[in-house]
PDB file of C-alpha atoms in Angstrom:
ATOM      1  CA  PRO O   1     -24.890  10.402  44.628  1.00 39.00           C
ATOM      2  CA  GLU O   2     -28.580  10.640  43.870  1.00 40.00           C
ATOM      3  CA  ASP O   3     -30.948   7.817  44.772  1.00 42.00           C
ATOM      4  CA  SER O   4     -32.141   6.854  41.288  1.00 38.00           C
ATOM      5  CA  SER O   5     -35.290   5.304  42.734  1.00 37.00           C
ATOM      6  CA  MET O   6     -36.451   8.774  43.690  1.00 42.00           C
ATOM      7  CA  LEU O   7     -35.829  10.411  40.312  1.00 51.00           C
ATOM      8  CA  LEU O   8     -38.374  10.771  37.540  1.00 54.00           C
ATOM      9  CA  VAL O   9     -36.588  11.927  34.384  1.00 53.00           C
ATOM     10  CA  VAL O  10     -38.896  13.772  32.022  1.00 48.00           C
ATOM     11  CA  SER O  11     -38.366  15.405  28.669  1.00 48.00           C
ATOM     12  CA  ARG O  12     -39.282  18.962  27.717  1.00 48.00           C
ATOM     13  CA  ALA O  13     -42.242  17.608  25.763  1.00 47.00           C
ATOM     14  CA  THR O  14     -43.539  15.765  28.808  1.00 44.00           C
ATOM     15  CA  LEU O  15     -43.220  18.881  30.921  1.00 47.00           C
ATOM     16  CA  LEU O  16     -45.153  20.864  28.365  1.00 44.00           C
ATOM     17  CA  ARG O  17     -47.956  18.289  28.177  1.00 41.00           C
ATOM     18  CA  GLY O  18     -49.208  19.453  31.529  1.00 41.00           C
ATOM     19  CA  ILE O  19     -47.441  17.471  34.222  1.00 42.00           C
ATOM     20  CA  VAL O  20     -45.898  20.619  35.623  1.00 46.00           C
ATOM     21  CA  ILE O  21     -49.239  22.418  35.620  1.00 43.00           C
ATOM     22  CA  SER O  22     -50.950  19.694  37.608  1.00 36.00           C
ATOM     23  CA  LEU O  23     -48.092  19.551  40.088  1.00 44.00           C
ATOM     24  CA  ALA O  24     -48.085  23.325  40.479  1.00 42.00           C
ATOM     25  CA  SER O  25     -51.764  23.286  41.323  1.00 36.00           C
ATOM     26  CA  THR O  26     -51.144  21.001  44.301  1.00 33.00           C
ATOM     27  CA  ARG O  27     -49.234  23.800  46.119  1.00 39.00           C
ATOM     28  CA  LEU O  28     -46.903  21.308  47.829  1.00 39.00           C
ATOM     29  CA  THR O  29     -45.935  22.601  51.276  1.00 38.00           C
ATOM     30  CA  ARG O  30     -42.995  20.269  51.846  1.00 42.00           C
ATOM     31  CA  PRO O  31     -40.499  18.454  49.601  1.00 45.00           C
ATOM     32  CA  ALA O  32     -42.026  15.828  47.357  1.00 50.00           C
ATOM     33  CA  SER O  33     -39.467  13.244  48.475  1.00 49.00           C
ATOM     34  CA  SER O  34     -40.635  13.592  52.081  1.00 46.00           C
ATOM     35  CA  MET O  35     -44.111  12.541  50.956  1.00 45.00           C
ATOM     36  CA  GLY O  36     -42.878   9.512  49.038  1.00 48.00           C
ATOM     37  CA  LEU O  37     -43.143  11.232  45.674  1.00 53.00           C
ATOM     38  CA  GLN O  38     -40.508  10.979  42.981  1.00 65.00           C
ATOM     39  CA  GLU O  39     -38.278  13.969  42.338  1.00 76.00           C
ATOM     40  CA  ILE O  40     -38.748  15.227  38.794  1.00 86.00           C
ATOM     41  CA  VAL O  41     -35.590  15.712  36.746  1.00 87.00           C
ATOM     42  CA  ASP O  42     -35.758  17.774  33.581  1.00 93.00           C
ATOM     43  CA  LYS O  43     -34.058  15.741  30.854  1.00 91.00           C
ATOM     44  CA  GLU O  44     -33.068  18.767  28.767  1.00 94.00           C
ATOM     45  CA  TYR O  45     -31.936  20.948  31.682  1.00 95.00           C
ATOM     46  CA  PRO O  46     -31.093  18.512  34.497  1.00 93.00           C
ATOM     47  CA  GLY O  47     -29.855  21.278  36.791  1.00 94.00           C
ATOM     48  CA  THR O  48     -33.418  22.547  37.227  1.00 96.00           C
ATOM     49  CA  ALA O  49     -35.002  22.207  40.667  1.00 95.00           C
ATOM     50  CA  VAL O  50     -38.354  21.413  39.058  1.00 96.00           C
ATOM     51  CA  GLU O  51     -40.500  21.264  42.186  1.00 96.00           C
ATOM     52  CA  ARG O  52     -39.067  24.578  43.356  1.00 96.00           C
ATOM     53  CA  MET O  53     -39.607  26.138  39.925  1.00 97.00           C
ATOM     54  CA  LEU O  54     -43.269  25.182  39.988  1.00 97.00           C
ATOM     55  CA  ALA O  55     -43.702  26.484  43.526  1.00 97.00           C
ATOM     56  CA  VAL O  56     -42.177  29.819  42.499  1.00 98.00           C
ATOM     57  CA  ARG O  57     -44.627  30.135  39.614  1.00 98.00           C
ATOM     58  CA  GLY O  58     -47.491  29.297  41.959  1.00 97.00           C
ATOM     59  CA  ARG O  59     -46.353  32.047  44.305  1.00 98.00           C
ATOM     60  CA  VAL O  60     -46.142  34.480  41.363  1.00 98.00           C
ATOM     61  CA  GLY O  61     -49.749  33.688  40.523  1.00 97.00           C
ATOM     62  CA  ASP O  62     -50.881  34.206  44.094  1.00 97.00           C
ATOM     63  CA  ILE O  63     -49.161  37.584  44.367  1.00 98.00           C
ATOM     64  CA  ALA O  64     -50.379  38.747  40.961  1.00 98.00           C
ATOM     65  CA  ALA O  65     -53.974  37.820  41.803  1.00 97.00           C
ATOM     66  CA  LYS O  66     -53.821  40.295  44.691  1.00 96.00           C
ATOM     67  CA  GLY O  67     -52.228  43.069  42.637  1.00 97.00           C
ATOM     68  CA  GLY O  68     -48.989  42.604  44.506  1.00 97.00           C
ATOM     69  CA  PHE O  69     -46.773  43.597  41.585  1.00 98.00           C
ATOM     70  CA  ASP O  70     -48.352  47.069  41.426  1.00 98.00           C
ATOM     71  CA  GLY O  71     -47.288  49.961  43.623  1.00 98.00           C
ATOM     72  CA  GLU O  72     -44.075  51.419  44.986  1.00 98.00           C
ATOM     73  CA  TRP O  73     -41.088  49.786  43.305  1.00 98.00           C
ATOM     74  CA  GLU O  74     -39.067  48.775  46.337  1.00 97.00           C
ATOM     75  CA  GLN O  75     -42.087  47.022  47.836  1.00 98.00           C
ATOM     76  CA  VAL O  76     -42.760  45.335  44.493  1.00 98.00           C
ATOM     77  CA  ARG O  77     -39.125  44.238  44.303  1.00 98.00           C
ATOM     78  CA  LYS O  78     -39.391  42.652  47.734  1.00 98.00           C
ATOM     79  CA  LYS O  79     -42.395  40.695  46.490  1.00 98.00           C
ATOM     80  CA  LEU O  80     -40.403  39.608  43.432  1.00 98.00           C
ATOM     81  CA  LEU O  81     -37.708  38.307  45.771  1.00 98.00           C
ATOM     82  CA  PHE O  82     -40.307  36.495  47.892  1.00 98.00           C
ATOM     83  CA  ALA O  83     -41.939  35.020  44.783  1.00 98.00           C
ATOM     84  CA  ALA O  84     -38.560  33.805  43.569  1.00 98.00           C
ATOM     85  CA  GLY O  85     -37.784  32.166  46.898  1.00 98.00           C
ATOM     86  CA  LEU O  86     -35.082  34.663  47.860  1.00 98.00           C
ATOM     87  CA  ARG O  87     -34.492  36.509  51.088  1.00 97.00           C
ATOM     88  CA  ASP O  88     -34.263  40.298  51.040  1.00 97.00           C
ATOM     89  CA  LEU O  89     -30.641  40.765  52.127  1.00 96.00           C
ATOM     90  CA  PRO O  90     -29.592  44.281  51.063  1.00 94.00           C
ATOM     91  CA  ASP O  91     -26.844  44.501  53.690  1.00 94.00           C
ATOM     92  CA  ALA O  92     -25.145  41.164  53.099  1.00 94.00           C
ATOM     93  CA  ARG O  93     -21.753  41.034  51.405  1.00 90.00           C
ATOM     94  CA  PRO O  94     -21.684  40.195  47.677  1.00 88.00           C
ATOM     95  CA  GLY O  95     -21.174  36.461  47.370  1.00 84.00           C
ATOM     96  CA  GLN O  96     -22.634  35.912  50.837  1.00 89.00           C
ATOM     97  CA  GLY O  97     -26.319  36.235  50.048  1.00 92.00           C
ATOM     98  CA  TYR O  98     -26.523  39.879  48.936  1.00 94.00           C
ATOM     99  CA  THR O  99     -29.748  40.370  46.941  1.00 97.00           C
ATOM    100  CA  GLY O 100     -29.892  44.165  46.691  1.00 95.00           C
ATOM    101  CA  HIS O 101     -29.078  43.916  42.981  1.00 95.00           C
ATOM    102  CA  ALA O 102     -31.768  41.346  42.164  1.00 97.00           C
ATOM    103  CA  PHE O 103     -34.325  42.657  39.633  1.00 98.00           C
ATOM    104  CA  ASN O 104     -32.790  46.095  40.196  1.00 97.00           C
ATOM    105  CA  ASP O 105     -30.663  46.430  37.052  1.00 97.00           C
ATOM    106  CA  TRP O 106     -30.962  45.315  33.428  1.00 97.00           C
ATOM    107  CA  ASN O 107     -29.192  42.009  33.818  1.00 96.00           C
ATOM    108  CA  HIS O 108     -29.922  40.228  37.117  1.00 96.00           C
ATOM    109  CA  CYS O 109     -33.540  39.515  36.210  1.00 98.00           C
ATOM    110  CA  ASP O 110     -33.801  35.718  35.987  1.00 98.00           C
ATOM    111  CA  ALA O 111     -35.292  33.820  38.913  1.00 98.00           C
ATOM    112  CA  THR O 112     -33.321  30.628  38.402  1.00 97.00           C
ATOM    113  CA  THR O 113     -34.200  27.600  40.514  1.00 97.00           C
ATOM    114  CA  MET O 114     -31.336  25.122  40.431  1.00 94.00           C
ATOM    115  CA  ARG O 115     -30.485  21.866  42.145  1.00 93.00           C
ATOM    116  CA  LEU O 116     -27.895  22.372  44.859  1.00 90.00           C
ATOM    117  CA  ASP O 117     -25.565  19.856  43.258  1.00 87.00           C
ATOM    118  CA  VAL O 118     -25.009  22.382  40.452  1.00 72.00           C
ATOM    119  CA  ALA O 119     -25.105  25.548  42.601  1.00 70.00           C
ATOM    120  CA  ASP O 120     -21.303  25.655  42.808  1.00 57.00           C
ATOM    121  CA  SER O 121     -20.817  25.504  39.035  1.00 61.00           C
ATOM    122  CA  ASN O 122     -18.527  28.192  37.643  1.00 52.00           C
ATOM    123  CA  ASN O 123     -18.927  30.038  34.347  1.00 49.00           C
ATOM    124  CA  GLU O 124     -15.392  29.186  33.131  1.00 46.00           C
ATOM    125  CA  GLY O 125     -15.857  31.217  29.960  1.00 52.00           C
ATOM    126  CA  ARG O 126     -19.046  29.520  28.804  1.00 53.00           C
ATOM    127  CA  VAL O 127     -21.205  32.657  28.912  1.00 54.00           C
ATOM    128  CA  PRO O 128     -19.557  35.664  27.216  1.00 52.00           C
ATOM    129  CA  GLY O 129     -19.447  38.821  29.291  1.00 55.00           C
ATOM    130  CA  ILE O 130     -19.706  36.945  32.593  1.00 54.00           C
ATOM    131  CA  ALA O 131     -16.722  36.591  34.920  1.00 49.00           C
ATOM    132  CA  TYR O 132     -14.727  33.414  34.282  1.00 44.00           C
ATOM    133  CA  ASN O 133     -14.786  32.637  37.991  1.00 52.00           C
ATOM    134  CA  ASN O 134     -18.162  33.551  39.489  1.00 57.00           C
ATOM    135  CA  PRO O 135     -18.741  31.321  42.542  1.00 62.00           C
ATOM    136  CA  LEU O 136     -22.370  31.728  43.562  1.00 73.00           C
ATOM    137  CA  GLY O 137     -23.016  28.614  45.628  1.00 74.00           C
ATOM    138  CA  SER O 138     -22.566  30.133  49.088  1.00 87.00           C
ATOM    139  CA  GLY O 139     -24.807  33.079  48.284  1.00 89.00           C
ATOM    140  CA  ILE O 140     -27.458  30.802  46.822  1.00 93.00           C
ATOM    141  CA  ARG O 141     -27.575  28.680  49.955  1.00 93.00           C
ATOM    142  CA  ILE O 142     -27.712  31.689  52.288  1.00 95.00           C
ATOM    143  CA  ALA O 143     -30.366  33.628  50.362  1.00 96.00           C
ATOM    144  CA  SER O 144     -32.719  30.822  49.305  1.00 97.00           C
ATOM    145  CA  LEU O 145     -35.973  30.379  51.201  1.00 97.00           C
ATOM    146  CA  PRO O 146     -36.394  26.686  52.054  1.00 96.00           C
ATOM    147  CA  GLU O 147     -40.182  26.368  51.981  1.00 96.00           C
ATOM    148  CA  LEU O 148     -40.444  26.247  48.178  1.00 96.00           C
ATOM    149  CA  GLY O 149     -38.768  22.875  47.935  1.00 95.00           C
ATOM    150  CA  PRO O 150     -35.343  21.352  47.291  1.00 95.00           C
ATOM    151  CA  GLY O 151     -32.641  23.343  45.562  1.00 95.00           C
ATOM    152  CA  GLY O 152     -31.944  27.042  45.610  1.00 96.00           C
ATOM    153  CA  THR O 153     -32.750  30.256  43.782  1.00 97.00           C
ATOM    154  CA  TRP O 154     -30.577  32.993  42.371  1.00 95.00           C
ATOM    155  CA  SER O 155     -31.162  36.131  40.296  1.00 95.00           C
ATOM    156  CA  THR O 156     -28.886  35.150  37.437  1.00 94.00           C
ATOM    157  CA  CYS O 157     -27.855  37.270  34.455  1.00 94.00           C
ATOM    158  CA  ILE O 158     -30.116  37.331  31.396  1.00 96.00           C
ATOM    159  CA  SER O 159     -27.303  38.193  28.960  1.00 94.00           C
ATOM    160  CA  GLY O 160     -27.414  35.698  26.093  1.00 95.00           C
ATOM    161  CA  CYS O 161     -31.091  34.801  26.581  1.00 96.00           C
ATOM    162  CA  ASN O 162     -32.063  36.159  23.149  1.00 96.00           C
ATOM    163  CA  MET O 163     -30.225  33.299  21.455  1.00 94.00           C
ATOM    164  CA  ARG O 164     -31.939  30.043  20.538  1.00 93.00           C
ATOM    165  CA  PRO O 165     -31.495  28.037  22.652  1.00 94.00           C
ATOM    166  CA  PRO O 166     -30.756  30.586  25.398  1.00 95.00           C
ATOM    167  CA  GLN O 167     -27.057  30.973  26.158  1.00 94.00           C
ATOM    168  CA  ASP O 168     -27.363  32.654  29.536  1.00 94.00           C
ATOM    169  CA  VAL O 169     -26.095  31.778  33.001  1.00 92.00           C
ATOM    170  CA  ALA O 170     -29.181  29.759  33.953  1.00 94.00           C
ATOM    171  CA  HIS O 171     -29.218  27.498  30.914  1.00 96.00           C
ATOM    172  CA  VAL O 172     -25.460  27.178  30.334  1.00 93.00           C
ATOM    173  CA  GLN O 173     -23.689  27.504  33.690  1.00 90.00           C
ATOM    174  CA  PHE O 174     -26.373  25.816  35.798  1.00 91.00           C
ATOM    175  CA  GLN O 175     -28.104  23.739  33.093  1.00 93.00           C
ATOM    176  CA  SER O 176     -31.360  25.040  34.558  1.00 95.00           C
ATOM    177  CA  ARG O 177     -34.568  26.565  33.335  1.00 97.00           C
ATOM    178  CA  VAL O 178     -35.760  29.839  34.817  1.00 97.00           C
ATOM    179  CA  ALA O 179     -38.838  29.995  37.017  1.00 98.00           C
ATOM    180  CA  PHE O 180     -39.473  33.459  35.642  1.00 98.00           C
ATOM    181  CA  LYS O 181     -37.743  36.315  33.875  1.00 98.00           C
ATOM    182  CA  LEU O 182     -38.521  39.990  34.449  1.00 98.00           C
ATOM    183  CA  VAL O 183     -38.817  41.956  31.194  1.00 98.00           C
ATOM    184  CA  TRP O 184     -39.461  45.700  31.058  1.00 98.00           C
ATOM    185  CA  VAL O 185     -42.019  46.437  28.353  1.00 97.00           C
ATOM    186  CA  PRO O 186     -41.542  49.118  25.669  1.00 97.00           C
ATOM    187  CA  PRO O 187     -42.175  51.759  24.620  1.00 95.00           C
ATOM    188  CA  ALA O 188     -42.472  53.482  28.018  1.00 96.00           C
ATOM    189  CA  PHE O 189     -40.628  50.805  30.070  1.00 98.00           C
ATOM    190  CA  GLU O 190     -42.833  51.619  33.047  1.00 97.00           C
ATOM    191  CA  THR O 191     -44.435  48.180  33.297  1.00 98.00           C
ATOM    192  CA  PHE O 192     -42.873  44.726  33.372  1.00 98.00           C
ATOM    193  CA  ALA O 193     -43.879  41.219  32.439  1.00 98.00           C
ATOM    194  CA  LEU O 194     -42.855  38.029  34.206  1.00 98.00           C
ATOM    195  CA  VAL O 195     -42.426  35.245  31.667  1.00 97.00           C
ATOM    196  CA  ASP O 196     -41.668  31.572  32.148  1.00 97.00           C
ATOM    197  CA  ASP O 197     -38.918  29.534  30.510  1.00 97.00           C
ATOM    198  CA  GLN O 198     -40.953  29.189  27.321  1.00 95.00           C
ATOM    199  CA  GLY O 199     -41.718  32.920  27.124  1.00 96.00           C
ATOM    200  CA  VAL O 200     -45.294  32.572  28.359  1.00 96.00           C
ATOM    201  CA  VAL O 201     -46.427  35.603  30.354  1.00 97.00           C
ATOM    202  CA  LEU O 202     -47.189  34.688  33.959  1.00 97.00           C
ATOM    203  CA  ALA O 203     -47.954  38.150  35.324  1.00 98.00           C
ATOM    204  CA  HIS O 204     -47.620  41.885  34.762  1.00 97.00           C
ATOM    205  CA  GLY O 205     -46.459  44.599  37.116  1.00 98.00           C
ATOM    206  CA  ASN O 206     -47.167  48.324  37.225  1.00 98.00           C
ATOM    207  CA  PRO O 207     -44.651  49.727  39.696  1.00 98.00           C
ATOM    208  CA  THR O 208     -44.330  53.358  40.694  1.00 98.00           C
ATOM    209  CA  GLY O 209     -41.776  55.528  42.438  1.00 97.00           C
ATOM    210  CA  GLY O 210     -38.027  55.044  42.194  1.00 96.00           C
ATOM    211  CA  LEU O 211     -37.740  52.530  39.358  1.00 98.00           C
ATOM    212  CA  PRO O 212     -34.372  51.338  38.084  1.00 98.00           C
ATOM    213  CA  PRO O 213     -32.861  53.959  35.745  1.00 98.00           C
ATOM    214  CA  LEU O 214     -34.560  54.198  32.350  1.00 98.00           C
ATOM    215  CA  ARG O 215     -31.433  53.081  30.522  1.00 98.00           C
ATOM    216  CA  GLU O 216     -31.287  49.917  32.637  1.00 98.00           C
ATOM    217  CA  ARG O 217     -34.902  49.139  31.784  1.00 98.00           C
ATOM    218  CA  GLN O 218     -34.255  49.764  28.085  1.00 98.00           C
ATOM    219  CA  MET O 219     -31.161  47.535  28.118  1.00 98.00           C
ATOM    220  CA  ASN O 220     -33.178  44.804  29.806  1.00 98.00           C
ATOM    221  CA  TYR O 221     -35.579  44.687  26.873  1.00 98.00           C
ATOM    222  CA  MET O 222     -32.725  44.924  24.384  1.00 97.00           C
ATOM    223  CA  ALA O 223     -31.227  41.782  25.976  1.00 97.00           C
ATOM    224  CA  VAL O 224     -34.371  39.730  25.249  1.00 97.00           C
ATOM    225  CA  ARG O 225     -35.268  41.340  21.938  1.00 96.00           C
ATOM    226  CA  GLY O 226     -35.721  38.878  19.102  1.00 94.00           C
ATOM    227  CA  GLY O 227     -35.635  35.806  21.354  1.00 96.00           C
ATOM    228  CA  ILE O 228     -38.310  33.642  22.912  1.00 96.00           C
ATOM    229  CA  TYR O 229     -38.638  36.062  25.848  1.00 97.00           C
ATOM    230  CA  ASP O 230     -39.426  39.082  23.656  1.00 97.00           C
ATOM    231  CA  VAL O 231     -42.787  40.189  25.038  1.00 91.00           C
ATOM    232  CA  VAL O 232     -43.639  42.372  22.045  1.00 79.00           C
ATOM    233  CA  ASP O 233     -42.928  42.538  18.330  1.00 50.00           C
ATOM    234  CA  ALA O 234     -39.227  43.297  17.915  1.00 38.00           C
ATOM    235  CA  ARG O 235     -40.126  46.477  16.017  1.00 39.00           C
ATOM    236  CA  SER O 236     -42.051  47.957  18.928  1.00 42.00           C
ATOM    237  CA  GLY O 237     -40.250  50.670  20.821  1.00 41.00           C
ATOM    238  CA  LYS O 238     -37.268  50.798  18.437  1.00 43.00           C
ATOM    239  CA  ASP O 239     -37.280  54.596  18.424  1.00 41.00           C
ATOM    240  CA  GLU O 240     -37.009  54.675  22.216  1.00 43.00           C
ATOM    241  CA  LEU O 241     -33.969  52.387  22.200  1.00 47.00           C
TER     242      LEU O 241
END
């Protein structure tokens, strides 16, 4: 059970008024609770590891400021994993920390930062198109970098994120916001945007080399099209899709 004295429950409106921005700017290097600070709980999505989410966005900003999301794709993808708070584990077994798929197809493009008390949640039919039984908890614990704060990170599926409110794995299965979502930008689908849970662009990337297949990048944009994460007018790029 949680120690209620260490929880600060905040609404979406409170988060958007700037509390998260001020906390992100502090660049906390160890868990807030260890410094006597209250843990923030998101009232609307209580599965969110808020401190970790903010630290991920801070890391995104740091990498973007140095042009780290430009260049050869596999190196960029490793920086996306690092920004998200995930280890690069291309040789691990699926379900045991494997992250070779993360940001590498159309669907596994959400950097979801969840509290560990929800990490073992199963889909159980709540998100269409996702396996009924999809235990992710062990992989989350193995792959998550600890220095970004309590909780864990996973590259969850974006399918359903174009609905309002989003009906994807992050928001439904884990009751969590996303730290960022990778969206390939039409019409060429050669650049990507990283957007936050409200659809605000955090950074852009201009990768080169062996990108994910074009169809995967097109399907990625199709999955967000018309929703809050649509980075362009829904009419843009329709001929390419």
